[in-house]
mmCIF file of C-alpha atoms in Angstrom:
data_model
loop_
_atom_site.group_PDB
_atom_site.id
_atom_site.type_symbol
_atom_site.label_atom_id
_atom_site.label_comp_id
_atom_site.label_asym_id
_atom_site.label_seq_id
_atom_site.Cartn_x
_atom_site.Cartn_y
_atom_site.Cartn_z
ATOM 1 C CA UNK A 1 -48.405 -74.040 -13.942
ATOM 2 C CA UNK A 2 -45.011 -75.681 -13.666
ATOM 3 C CA UNK A 3 -42.389 -74.643 -11.119
ATOM 4 C CA UNK A 4 -40.352 -72.974 -13.877
ATOM 5 C CA UNK A 5 -43.419 -70.939 -14.833
ATOM 6 C CA UNK A 6 -43.853 -69.947 -11.175
ATOM 7 C CA UNK A 7 -40.200 -68.865 -10.931
ATOM 8 C CA UNK A 8 -40.481 -66.769 -14.081
ATOM 9 C CA UNK A 9 -43.656 -65.141 -12.752
ATOM 10 C CA UNK A 10 -41.886 -64.421 -9.458
ATOM 11 C CA UNK A 11 -39.053 -62.712 -11.397
ATOM 12 C CA UNK A 12 -41.519 -60.423 -13.202
ATOM 13 C CA UNK A 13 -43.370 -59.605 -9.977
ATOM 14 C CA UNK A 14 -40.090 -58.774 -8.215
ATOM 15 C CA UNK A 15 -39.100 -56.374 -10.994
ATOM 16 C CA UNK A 16 -42.495 -54.673 -10.733
ATOM 17 C CA UNK A 17 -42.183 -54.342 -6.948
ATOM 18 C CA UNK A 18 -38.691 -52.846 -7.255
ATOM 19 C CA UNK A 19 -39.846 -50.363 -9.914
ATOM 20 C CA UNK A 20 -42.622 -49.067 -7.656
ATOM 21 C CA UNK A 21 -42.010 -45.545 -6.290
ATOM 22 C CA UNK A 22 -40.523 -45.570 -2.808
ATOM 23 C CA UNK A 23 -39.987 -49.328 -2.769
ATOM 24 C CA UNK A 24 -38.599 -50.722 0.501
ATOM 25 C CA UNK A 25 -35.640 -52.730 -0.788
ATOM 26 C CA UNK A 26 -35.128 -54.697 2.399
ATOM 27 C CA UNK A 27 -38.796 -55.709 2.428
ATOM 28 C CA UNK A 28 -38.560 -56.831 -1.215
ATOM 29 C CA UNK A 29 -35.374 -58.762 -0.498
ATOM 30 C CA UNK A 30 -36.930 -60.663 2.397
ATOM 31 C CA UNK A 31 -40.141 -61.345 0.431
ATOM 32 C CA UNK A 32 -38.327 -62.962 -2.479
ATOM 33 C CA UNK A 33 -34.909 -64.097 -1.260
ATOM 34 C CA UNK A 34 -35.449 -64.713 2.450
ATOM 35 C CA UNK A 35 -35.619 -68.158 4.107
ATOM 36 C CA UNK A 36 -39.381 -68.024 3.839
ATOM 37 C CA UNK A 37 -39.377 -66.078 0.585
ATOM 38 C CA UNK A 38 -41.178 -66.948 -2.616
ATOM 39 C CA UNK A 39 -38.179 -68.471 -4.390
ATOM 40 C CA UNK A 40 -37.356 -70.694 -1.403
ATOM 41 C CA UNK A 41 -40.990 -71.816 -1.211
ATOM 42 C CA UNK A 42 -41.015 -72.827 -4.888
ATOM 43 C CA UNK A 43 -37.714 -74.673 -4.676
ATOM 44 C CA UNK A 44 -38.948 -76.691 -1.681
ATOM 45 C CA UNK A 45 -41.602 -78.155 -4.013
ATOM 46 C CA UNK A 46 -38.936 -79.954 -6.115
ATOM 47 C CA UNK A 47 -38.869 -83.053 -3.843
ATOM 48 C CA UNK A 48 -41.391 -84.906 -6.004
ATOM 49 C CA UNK A 49 -39.630 -84.109 -9.307
ATOM 50 C CA UNK A 50 -37.275 -86.329 -11.276
ATOM 51 C CA UNK A 51 -33.557 -85.680 -11.240
ATOM 52 C CA UNK A 52 -33.620 -84.022 -14.671
ATOM 53 C CA UNK A 53 -36.592 -81.838 -13.651
ATOM 54 C CA UNK A 54 -34.888 -80.862 -10.395
ATOM 55 C CA UNK A 55 -31.804 -79.871 -12.364
ATOM 56 C CA UNK A 56 -33.823 -77.700 -14.785
ATOM 57 C CA UNK A 57 -35.873 -76.022 -12.035
ATOM 58 C CA UNK A 58 -32.774 -75.420 -9.868
ATOM 59 C CA UNK A 59 -30.995 -73.772 -12.785
ATOM 60 C CA UNK A 60 -33.928 -71.409 -13.415
ATOM 61 C CA UNK A 61 -34.238 -70.740 -9.679
ATOM 62 C CA UNK A 62 -30.589 -69.662 -9.471
ATOM 63 C CA UNK A 63 -31.010 -67.396 -12.504
ATOM 64 C CA UNK A 64 -34.095 -65.736 -11.004
ATOM 65 C CA UNK A 65 -32.342 -65.341 -7.613
ATOM 66 C CA UNK A 66 -29.294 -63.686 -9.289
ATOM 67 C CA UNK A 67 -31.547 -61.460 -11.408
ATOM 68 C CA UNK A 68 -33.404 -60.208 -8.312
ATOM 69 C CA UNK A 69 -30.096 -59.670 -6.421
ATOM 70 C CA UNK A 70 -28.719 -57.628 -9.343
ATOM 71 C CA UNK A 71 -31.900 -55.574 -9.538
ATOM 72 C CA UNK A 72 -31.792 -54.938 -5.787
ATOM 73 C CA UNK A 73 -28.160 -53.743 -6.019
ATOM 74 C CA UNK A 74 -28.950 -51.445 -8.944
ATOM 75 C CA UNK A 75 -32.011 -49.996 -7.248
ATOM 76 C CA UNK A 76 -30.047 -49.482 -4.004
ATOM 77 C CA UNK A 77 -27.422 -47.485 -5.929
ATOM 78 C CA UNK A 78 -30.177 -45.369 -7.502
ATOM 79 C CA UNK A 79 -31.788 -44.652 -4.139
ATOM 80 C CA UNK A 80 -28.436 -43.816 -2.481
ATOM 81 C CA UNK A 81 -27.564 -41.389 -5.285
ATOM 82 C CA UNK A 82 -30.964 -39.724 -5.036
ATOM 83 C CA UNK A 83 -30.539 -39.370 -1.277
ATOM 84 C CA UNK A 84 -27.073 -37.874 -1.700
ATOM 85 C CA UNK A 85 -28.311 -35.440 -4.362
ATOM 86 C CA UNK A 86 -31.133 -34.331 -2.078
ATOM 87 C CA UNK A 87 -28.691 -33.835 0.811
ATOM 88 C CA UNK A 88 -26.288 -31.837 -1.341
ATOM 89 C CA UNK A 89 -29.142 -29.712 -2.614
ATOM 90 C CA UNK A 90 -30.263 -28.988 0.930
ATOM 91 C CA UNK A 91 -26.724 -28.199 2.155
ATOM 92 C CA UNK A 92 -25.391 -26.512 -0.977
ATOM 93 C CA UNK A 93 -22.954 -23.570 -0.741
ATOM 94 C CA UNK A 94 -23.137 -20.763 -3.266
ATOM 95 C CA UNK A 95 -19.498 -20.608 -4.353
ATOM 96 C CA UNK A 96 -20.259 -17.561 -6.494
ATOM 97 C CA UNK A 97 -20.602 -15.355 -3.404
ATOM 98 C CA UNK A 98 -17.653 -12.960 -2.997
ATOM 99 C CA UNK A 99 -15.089 -14.099 -0.455
ATOM 100 C CA UNK A 100 -13.447 -12.030 2.237
ATOM 101 C CA UNK A 101 -10.808 -10.039 0.395
ATOM 102 C CA UNK A 102 -7.582 -9.340 2.262
ATOM 103 C CA UNK A 103 -7.103 -5.656 2.975
ATOM 104 C CA UNK A 104 -4.148 -4.319 1.007
ATOM 105 C CA UNK A 105 -1.828 -1.692 2.359
ATOM 106 C CA UNK A 106 -0.815 1.451 0.533
ATOM 107 C CA UNK A 107 1.923 4.044 0.577
ATOM 108 C CA UNK A 108 1.563 6.526 3.405
ATOM 109 C CA UNK A 109 0.257 9.919 2.303
ATOM 110 C CA UNK A 110 3.575 11.571 3.263
ATOM 111 C CA UNK A 111 5.458 9.000 1.207
ATOM 112 C CA UNK A 112 3.160 9.750 -1.727
ATOM 113 C CA UNK A 113 4.006 13.465 -1.487
ATOM 114 C CA UNK A 114 7.742 12.739 -1.199
ATOM 115 C CA UNK A 115 7.619 10.352 -4.163
ATOM 116 C CA UNK A 116 5.874 13.048 -6.204
ATOM 117 C CA UNK A 117 8.527 15.621 -5.271
ATOM 118 C CA UNK A 118 11.366 13.216 -6.033
ATOM 119 C CA UNK A 119 9.846 12.237 -9.377
ATOM 120 C CA UNK A 120 9.552 15.895 -10.376
ATOM 121 C CA UNK A 121 13.165 16.723 -9.561
ATOM 122 C CA UNK A 122 14.477 13.561 -11.178
ATOM 123 C CA UNK A 123 12.758 14.798 -14.324
ATOM 124 C CA UNK A 124 14.729 18.046 -13.995
ATOM 125 C CA UNK A 125 18.019 16.149 -13.853
ATOM 126 C CA UNK A 126 18.538 16.249 -10.076
ATOM 127 C CA UNK A 127 19.977 13.397 -8.058
ATOM 128 C CA UNK A 128 18.205 12.142 -4.935
ATOM 129 C CA UNK A 129 20.482 11.490 -1.952
ATOM 130 C CA UNK A 130 18.755 9.644 0.863
ATOM 131 C CA UNK A 131 20.995 6.672 1.666
ATOM 132 C CA UNK A 132 22.104 6.069 5.291
ATOM 133 C CA UNK A 133 25.783 6.705 4.456
ATOM 134 C CA UNK A 134 25.441 10.165 2.908
ATOM 135 C CA UNK A 135 22.202 11.070 4.709
ATOM 136 C CA UNK A 136 22.495 9.958 8.366
ATOM 137 C CA UNK A 137 19.830 11.029 10.839
ATOM 138 C CA UNK A 138 22.380 11.090 13.688
ATOM 139 C CA UNK A 139 24.682 13.992 12.816
ATOM 140 C CA UNK A 140 27.637 15.933 14.090
ATOM 141 C CA UNK A 141 27.319 19.492 15.325
ATOM 142 C CA UNK A 142 29.798 20.537 12.652
ATOM 143 C CA UNK A 143 27.728 19.341 9.690
ATOM 144 C CA UNK A 144 24.324 20.161 11.136
ATOM 145 C CA UNK A 145 25.126 23.691 12.343
ATOM 146 C CA UNK A 146 28.644 25.004 11.785
ATOM 147 C CA UNK A 147 28.823 24.064 8.102
ATOM 148 C CA UNK A 148 25.515 25.907 7.675
ATOM 149 C CA UNK A 149 27.006 29.188 8.964
ATOM 150 C CA UNK A 150 25.631 28.620 12.457
ATOM 151 C CA UNK A 151 28.537 28.751 14.933
ATOM 152 C CA UNK A 152 27.991 27.558 18.491
ATOM 153 C CA UNK A 153 27.018 30.983 19.821
ATOM 154 C CA UNK A 154 24.650 31.867 16.960
ATOM 155 C CA UNK A 155 21.176 32.859 18.248
ATOM 156 C CA UNK A 156 19.437 31.180 15.276
ATOM 157 C CA UNK A 157 20.308 27.826 16.837
ATOM 158 C CA UNK A 158 17.539 28.409 19.365
ATOM 159 C CA UNK A 159 14.974 27.881 16.602
ATOM 160 C CA UNK A 160 16.442 24.437 15.883
ATOM 161 C CA UNK A 161 16.907 23.074 19.388
ATOM 162 C CA UNK A 162 17.213 19.318 19.021
ATOM 163 C CA UNK A 163 18.003 16.061 20.813
ATOM 164 C CA UNK A 164 21.668 15.574 21.729
ATOM 165 C CA UNK A 165 23.462 12.272 22.172
ATOM 166 C CA UNK A 166 26.640 14.076 23.237
ATOM 167 C CA UNK A 167 27.564 17.791 23.024
ATOM 168 C CA UNK A 168 28.857 17.106 19.494
ATOM 169 C CA UNK A 169 26.434 14.371 18.311
ATOM 170 C CA UNK A 170 22.753 15.096 17.736
ATOM 171 C CA UNK A 171 19.637 14.209 15.785
ATOM 172 C CA UNK A 172 19.712 16.380 12.688
ATOM 173 C CA UNK A 173 17.377 19.378 12.510
ATOM 174 C CA UNK A 174 17.551 19.651 8.721
ATOM 175 C CA UNK A 175 18.858 17.693 5.739
ATOM 176 C CA UNK A 176 21.371 20.451 4.925
ATOM 177 C CA UNK A 177 24.321 18.278 6.082
ATOM 178 C CA UNK A 178 23.647 16.039 3.083
ATOM 179 C CA UNK A 179 24.416 19.012 0.834
ATOM 180 C CA UNK A 180 27.799 19.556 2.512
ATOM 181 C CA UNK A 181 28.783 15.917 2.047
ATOM 182 C CA UNK A 182 27.674 16.008 -1.584
ATOM 183 C CA UNK A 183 29.725 19.152 -2.245
ATOM 184 C CA UNK A 184 32.820 17.552 -0.738
ATOM 185 C CA UNK A 185 32.548 14.644 -3.175
ATOM 186 C CA UNK A 186 31.334 16.435 -6.297
ATOM 187 C CA UNK A 187 33.624 16.835 -9.304
ATOM 188 C CA UNK A 188 32.686 20.157 -10.938
ATOM 189 C CA UNK A 189 34.713 19.309 -14.020
ATOM 190 C CA UNK A 190 31.786 17.002 -14.884
ATOM 191 C CA UNK A 191 29.161 19.721 -14.511
ATOM 192 C CA UNK A 192 27.101 21.466 -11.823
ATOM 193 C CA UNK A 193 25.706 19.771 -8.733
ATOM 194 C CA UNK A 194 21.902 19.409 -8.746
ATOM 195 C CA UNK A 195 20.491 17.458 -5.837
ATOM 196 C CA UNK A 196 17.680 17.050 -3.344
ATOM 197 C CA UNK A 197 17.968 15.475 0.112
ATOM 198 C CA UNK A 198 14.702 14.021 1.479
ATOM 199 C CA UNK A 199 14.456 12.513 4.950
ATOM 200 C CA UNK A 200 13.333 12.701 8.579
ATOM 201 C CA UNK A 201 14.506 15.526 10.813
ATOM 202 C CA UNK A 202 14.061 16.235 14.520
ATOM 203 C CA UNK A 203 13.513 19.296 16.688
ATOM 204 C CA UNK A 204 12.602 19.625 20.342
ATOM 205 C CA UNK A 205 9.139 21.004 19.665
ATOM 206 C CA UNK A 206 6.024 20.440 21.730
ATOM 207 C CA UNK A 207 3.659 18.369 19.613
ATOM 208 C CA UNK A 208 0.474 20.194 18.645
ATOM 209 C CA UNK A 209 -1.699 20.662 15.567
ATOM 210 C CA UNK A 210 1.096 22.321 13.543
ATOM 211 C CA UNK A 211 4.307 21.110 15.235
ATOM 212 C CA UNK A 212 5.961 17.747 15.694
ATOM 213 C CA UNK A 213 9.238 16.655 17.263
ATOM 214 C CA UNK A 214 9.774 14.560 14.131
ATOM 215 C CA UNK A 215 8.828 15.557 10.595
ATOM 216 C CA UNK A 216 10.070 15.306 7.022
ATOM 217 C CA UNK A 217 12.069 17.680 4.900
ATOM 218 C CA UNK A 218 13.282 17.891 1.324
ATOM 219 C CA UNK A 219 16.168 20.257 0.762
ATOM 220 C CA UNK A 220 17.464 21.148 -2.671
ATOM 221 C CA UNK A 221 20.768 22.550 -3.864
ATOM 222 C CA UNK A 222 22.103 23.645 -7.226
ATOM 223 C CA UNK A 223 25.765 24.721 -7.489
ATOM 224 C CA UNK A 224 27.391 25.809 -10.723
ATOM 225 C CA UNK A 225 28.573 28.789 -12.682
ATOM 226 C CA UNK A 226 26.233 31.739 -13.156
ATOM 227 C CA UNK A 227 23.413 30.355 -11.013
ATOM 228 C CA UNK A 228 20.940 33.186 -10.294
ATOM 229 C CA UNK A 229 17.831 33.992 -8.293
ATOM 230 C CA UNK A 230 15.856 33.664 -11.543
ATOM 231 C CA UNK A 231 16.897 29.982 -11.701
ATOM 232 C CA UNK A 232 15.673 29.538 -8.141
ATOM 233 C CA UNK A 233 12.310 31.168 -8.831
ATOM 234 C CA UNK A 234 11.712 29.085 -11.955
ATOM 235 C CA UNK A 235 12.569 25.892 -10.077
ATOM 236 C CA UNK A 236 10.255 26.701 -7.192
ATOM 237 C CA UNK A 237 7.405 27.674 -9.517
ATOM 238 C CA UNK A 238 7.705 24.320 -11.308
ATOM 239 C CA UNK A 239 7.456 22.233 -8.123
ATOM 240 C CA UNK A 240 4.596 24.322 -6.716
ATOM 241 C CA UNK A 241 2.597 23.896 -9.904
ATOM 242 C CA UNK A 242 3.416 20.199 -9.937
ATOM 243 C CA UNK A 243 1.957 19.770 -6.454
ATOM 244 C CA UNK A 244 -0.908 22.256 -6.465
ATOM 245 C CA UNK A 245 -1.759 22.815 -10.130
ATOM 246 C CA UNK A 246 -0.610 24.937 -13.050
ATOM 247 C CA UNK A 247 -2.929 27.820 -12.204
ATOM 248 C CA UNK A 248 -1.234 28.482 -8.871
ATOM 249 C CA UNK A 249 1.464 31.146 -8.641
ATOM 250 C CA UNK A 250 4.243 31.950 -6.179
ATOM 251 C CA UNK A 251 5.740 35.090 -4.732
ATOM 252 C CA UNK A 252 9.088 35.674 -3.010
ATOM 253 C CA UNK A 253 9.421 37.851 0.098
ATOM 254 C CA UNK A 254 12.739 38.994 1.613
ATOM 255 C CA UNK A 255 13.724 37.071 4.726
ATOM 256 C CA UNK A 256 16.765 35.946 6.700
ATOM 257 C CA UNK A 257 18.489 32.580 6.987
ATOM 258 C CA UNK A 258 22.105 32.200 8.145
ATOM 259 C CA UNK A 259 22.963 29.845 5.286
ATOM 260 C CA UNK A 260 21.587 31.913 2.370
ATOM 261 C CA UNK A 261 22.124 35.485 1.179
ATOM 262 C CA UNK A 262 19.844 36.892 -0.087
ATOM 263 C CA UNK A 263 17.091 34.801 1.562
ATOM 264 C CA UNK A 264 13.415 34.606 0.692
ATOM 265 C CA UNK A 265 10.200 33.199 2.062
ATOM 266 C CA UNK A 266 8.110 31.555 -0.645
ATOM 267 C CA UNK A 267 4.327 31.870 -0.744
ATOM 268 C CA UNK A 268 1.975 29.935 -3.002
ATOM 269 C CA UNK A 269 -1.449 31.183 -4.019
ATOM 270 C CA UNK A 270 -4.224 29.415 -2.137
ATOM 271 C CA UNK A 271 -6.622 30.067 -5.020
ATOM 272 C CA UNK A 272 -6.104 29.633 -8.745
ATOM 273 C CA UNK A 273 -4.710 32.647 -10.584
ATOM 274 C CA UNK A 274 -5.760 33.595 -14.114
ATOM 275 C CA UNK A 275 -5.232 36.645 -16.317
ATOM 276 C CA UNK A 276 -8.416 38.128 -14.890
ATOM 277 C CA UNK A 277 -7.472 37.648 -11.223
ATOM 278 C CA UNK A 278 -6.826 40.908 -9.434
ATOM 279 C CA UNK A 279 -3.721 41.054 -7.195
ATOM 280 C CA UNK A 280 -5.817 41.898 -4.142
ATOM 281 C CA UNK A 281 -7.923 38.760 -4.711
ATOM 282 C CA UNK A 282 -4.962 36.386 -4.478
ATOM 283 C CA UNK A 283 -4.717 34.594 -1.135
ATOM 284 C CA UNK A 284 -1.134 33.693 -0.269
ATOM 285 C CA UNK A 285 0.205 31.112 2.165
ATOM 286 C CA UNK A 286 3.835 30.603 3.150
ATOM 287 C CA UNK A 287 5.201 27.173 2.208
ATOM 288 C CA UNK A 288 9.021 27.191 2.302
ATOM 289 C CA UNK A 289 12.266 29.100 2.641
ATOM 290 C CA UNK A 290 15.000 29.515 0.053
ATOM 291 C CA UNK A 291 17.785 31.762 -1.172
ATOM 292 C CA UNK A 292 21.190 32.032 -2.758
ATOM 293 C CA UNK A 293 23.681 29.907 -0.825
ATOM 294 C CA UNK A 294 25.856 32.020 1.503
ATOM 295 C CA UNK A 295 29.507 32.358 0.371
ATOM 296 C CA UNK A 296 30.668 31.162 3.803
ATOM 297 C CA UNK A 297 28.779 27.910 3.352
ATOM 298 C CA UNK A 298 30.395 27.331 -0.037
ATOM 299 C CA UNK A 299 33.847 28.061 1.388
ATOM 300 C CA UNK A 300 33.430 25.625 4.296
ATOM 301 C CA UNK A 301 32.419 22.940 1.800
ATOM 302 C CA UNK A 302 35.474 23.561 -0.366
ATOM 303 C CA UNK A 303 33.812 25.551 -3.153
ATOM 304 C CA UNK A 304 35.158 28.879 -4.404
ATOM 305 C CA UNK A 305 32.274 31.423 -4.203
ATOM 306 C CA UNK A 306 34.113 33.669 -6.665
ATOM 307 C CA UNK A 307 33.818 30.998 -9.335
ATOM 308 C CA UNK A 308 30.593 29.227 -8.390
ATOM 309 C CA UNK A 309 27.212 30.403 -7.169
ATOM 310 C CA UNK A 310 24.333 28.359 -5.801
ATOM 311 C CA UNK A 311 20.758 28.369 -4.633
ATOM 312 C CA UNK A 312 19.138 26.252 -1.942
ATOM 313 C CA UNK A 313 15.614 25.616 -0.707
ATOM 314 C CA UNK A 314 13.915 23.545 1.955
ATOM 315 C CA UNK A 315 10.323 22.339 1.935
ATOM 316 C CA UNK A 316 8.297 20.174 4.289
ATOM 317 C CA UNK A 317 6.257 17.293 2.807
ATOM 318 C CA UNK A 318 4.171 17.198 6.005
ATOM 319 C CA UNK A 319 3.137 20.834 5.537
ATOM 320 C CA UNK A 320 2.539 20.335 1.822
ATOM 321 C CA UNK A 321 0.290 17.345 2.558
ATOM 322 C CA UNK A 322 -1.661 19.417 5.089
ATOM 323 C CA UNK A 323 -2.185 22.176 2.536
ATOM 324 C CA UNK A 324 -2.955 19.927 -0.389
ATOM 325 C CA UNK A 325 -5.465 17.726 1.409
ATOM 326 C CA UNK A 326 -6.853 20.171 3.971
ATOM 327 C CA UNK A 327 -5.491 18.292 7.003
ATOM 328 C CA UNK A 328 -5.746 20.487 10.092
ATOM 329 C CA UNK A 329 -3.638 18.465 12.533
ATOM 330 C CA UNK A 330 -0.140 17.218 11.664
ATOM 331 C CA UNK A 331 -0.433 14.502 14.321
ATOM 332 C CA UNK A 332 -2.948 12.661 12.141
ATOM 333 C CA UNK A 333 -0.055 11.592 9.898
ATOM 334 C CA UNK A 334 1.632 9.711 12.753
ATOM 335 C CA UNK A 335 -1.253 8.143 14.697
ATOM 336 C CA UNK A 336 -1.606 5.205 12.265
ATOM 337 C CA UNK A 337 -5.379 5.574 12.209
ATOM 338 C CA UNK A 338 -6.405 3.489 9.184
ATOM 339 C CA UNK A 339 -9.689 5.400 8.887
ATOM 340 C CA UNK A 340 -7.658 8.560 8.249
ATOM 341 C CA UNK A 341 -4.986 7.007 6.034
ATOM 342 C CA UNK A 342 -7.504 5.170 3.816
ATOM 343 C CA UNK A 343 -8.621 8.530 2.444
ATOM 344 C CA UNK A 344 -5.358 8.681 0.508
ATOM 345 C CA UNK A 345 -5.534 5.263 -1.099
ATOM 346 C CA UNK A 346 -4.412 6.630 -4.460
ATOM 347 C CA UNK A 347 -1.939 9.229 -5.514
ATOM 348 C CA UNK A 348 -3.719 12.539 -5.995
ATOM 349 C CA UNK A 349 -6.768 11.665 -3.846
#
């Protein structure tokens, strides 16, 4: 066998060794390409050959050496890829698993009730006045009390004791002052005034399950010609049925408020009322006060009570939310307990 034949046989054997499963590439490299490797051993035997033979054998030897080097590089790449694939398989992450979703906030339950009330009255053609200019929470004694037919010595003021900044500046106890400011600006040549005034109010109450020093109120006012108690009743029935359902009814009971005459307390039926419901089976609960605006109030706001009549009402979104959702403690609305507030994640829940 000539040296060229030996080199060609070495090339075939090297390919077979590299193709073997789990081949040690470094061991193969040393066995064939090392200083004492098979190719080196064959090439050392060229000393007895002629120049032309040495040239031919050396050329084949270089080809075989390069072929083995290329095969080693290719096999190394295959083994490295297999090792990487195995590592990735062992350390894989399931990207289809759901991630941690950020918790989204939601409108407060009281805001939901107020939005529902506002939406209803906007549909009836009312305007909503709640901007800081026309609806300030820090009020004057004149607008908060005197313009509402409550002079300084009036005993009804005791029911609305509030927080005073000065003897004449206070935190408002009602949103009625917004009505007075609206009347001062309204042009009756363009039609009647129909408005609601939502917002926070303050009274010096001791906080308990049904009282809070701060709560919300929505007051309504309609001023025009030939406004009657029937208009008031129809308006109140529409908002009660909007909030509690069409099968709920209302009743009006005589009462007293300094700023309305006549005045009424408004009850809504706790249970649904149908044609078959007997009067004695209806359970009533008081929800708001209302009445025909007192002539003195109209006069102080620059409106002639001989020409115009009006009705007014005031309702509490806090109380409505308690009734609608069965909340027993008003303080729950203000404690910012997410476990409580999450129950009202959607309007109507």
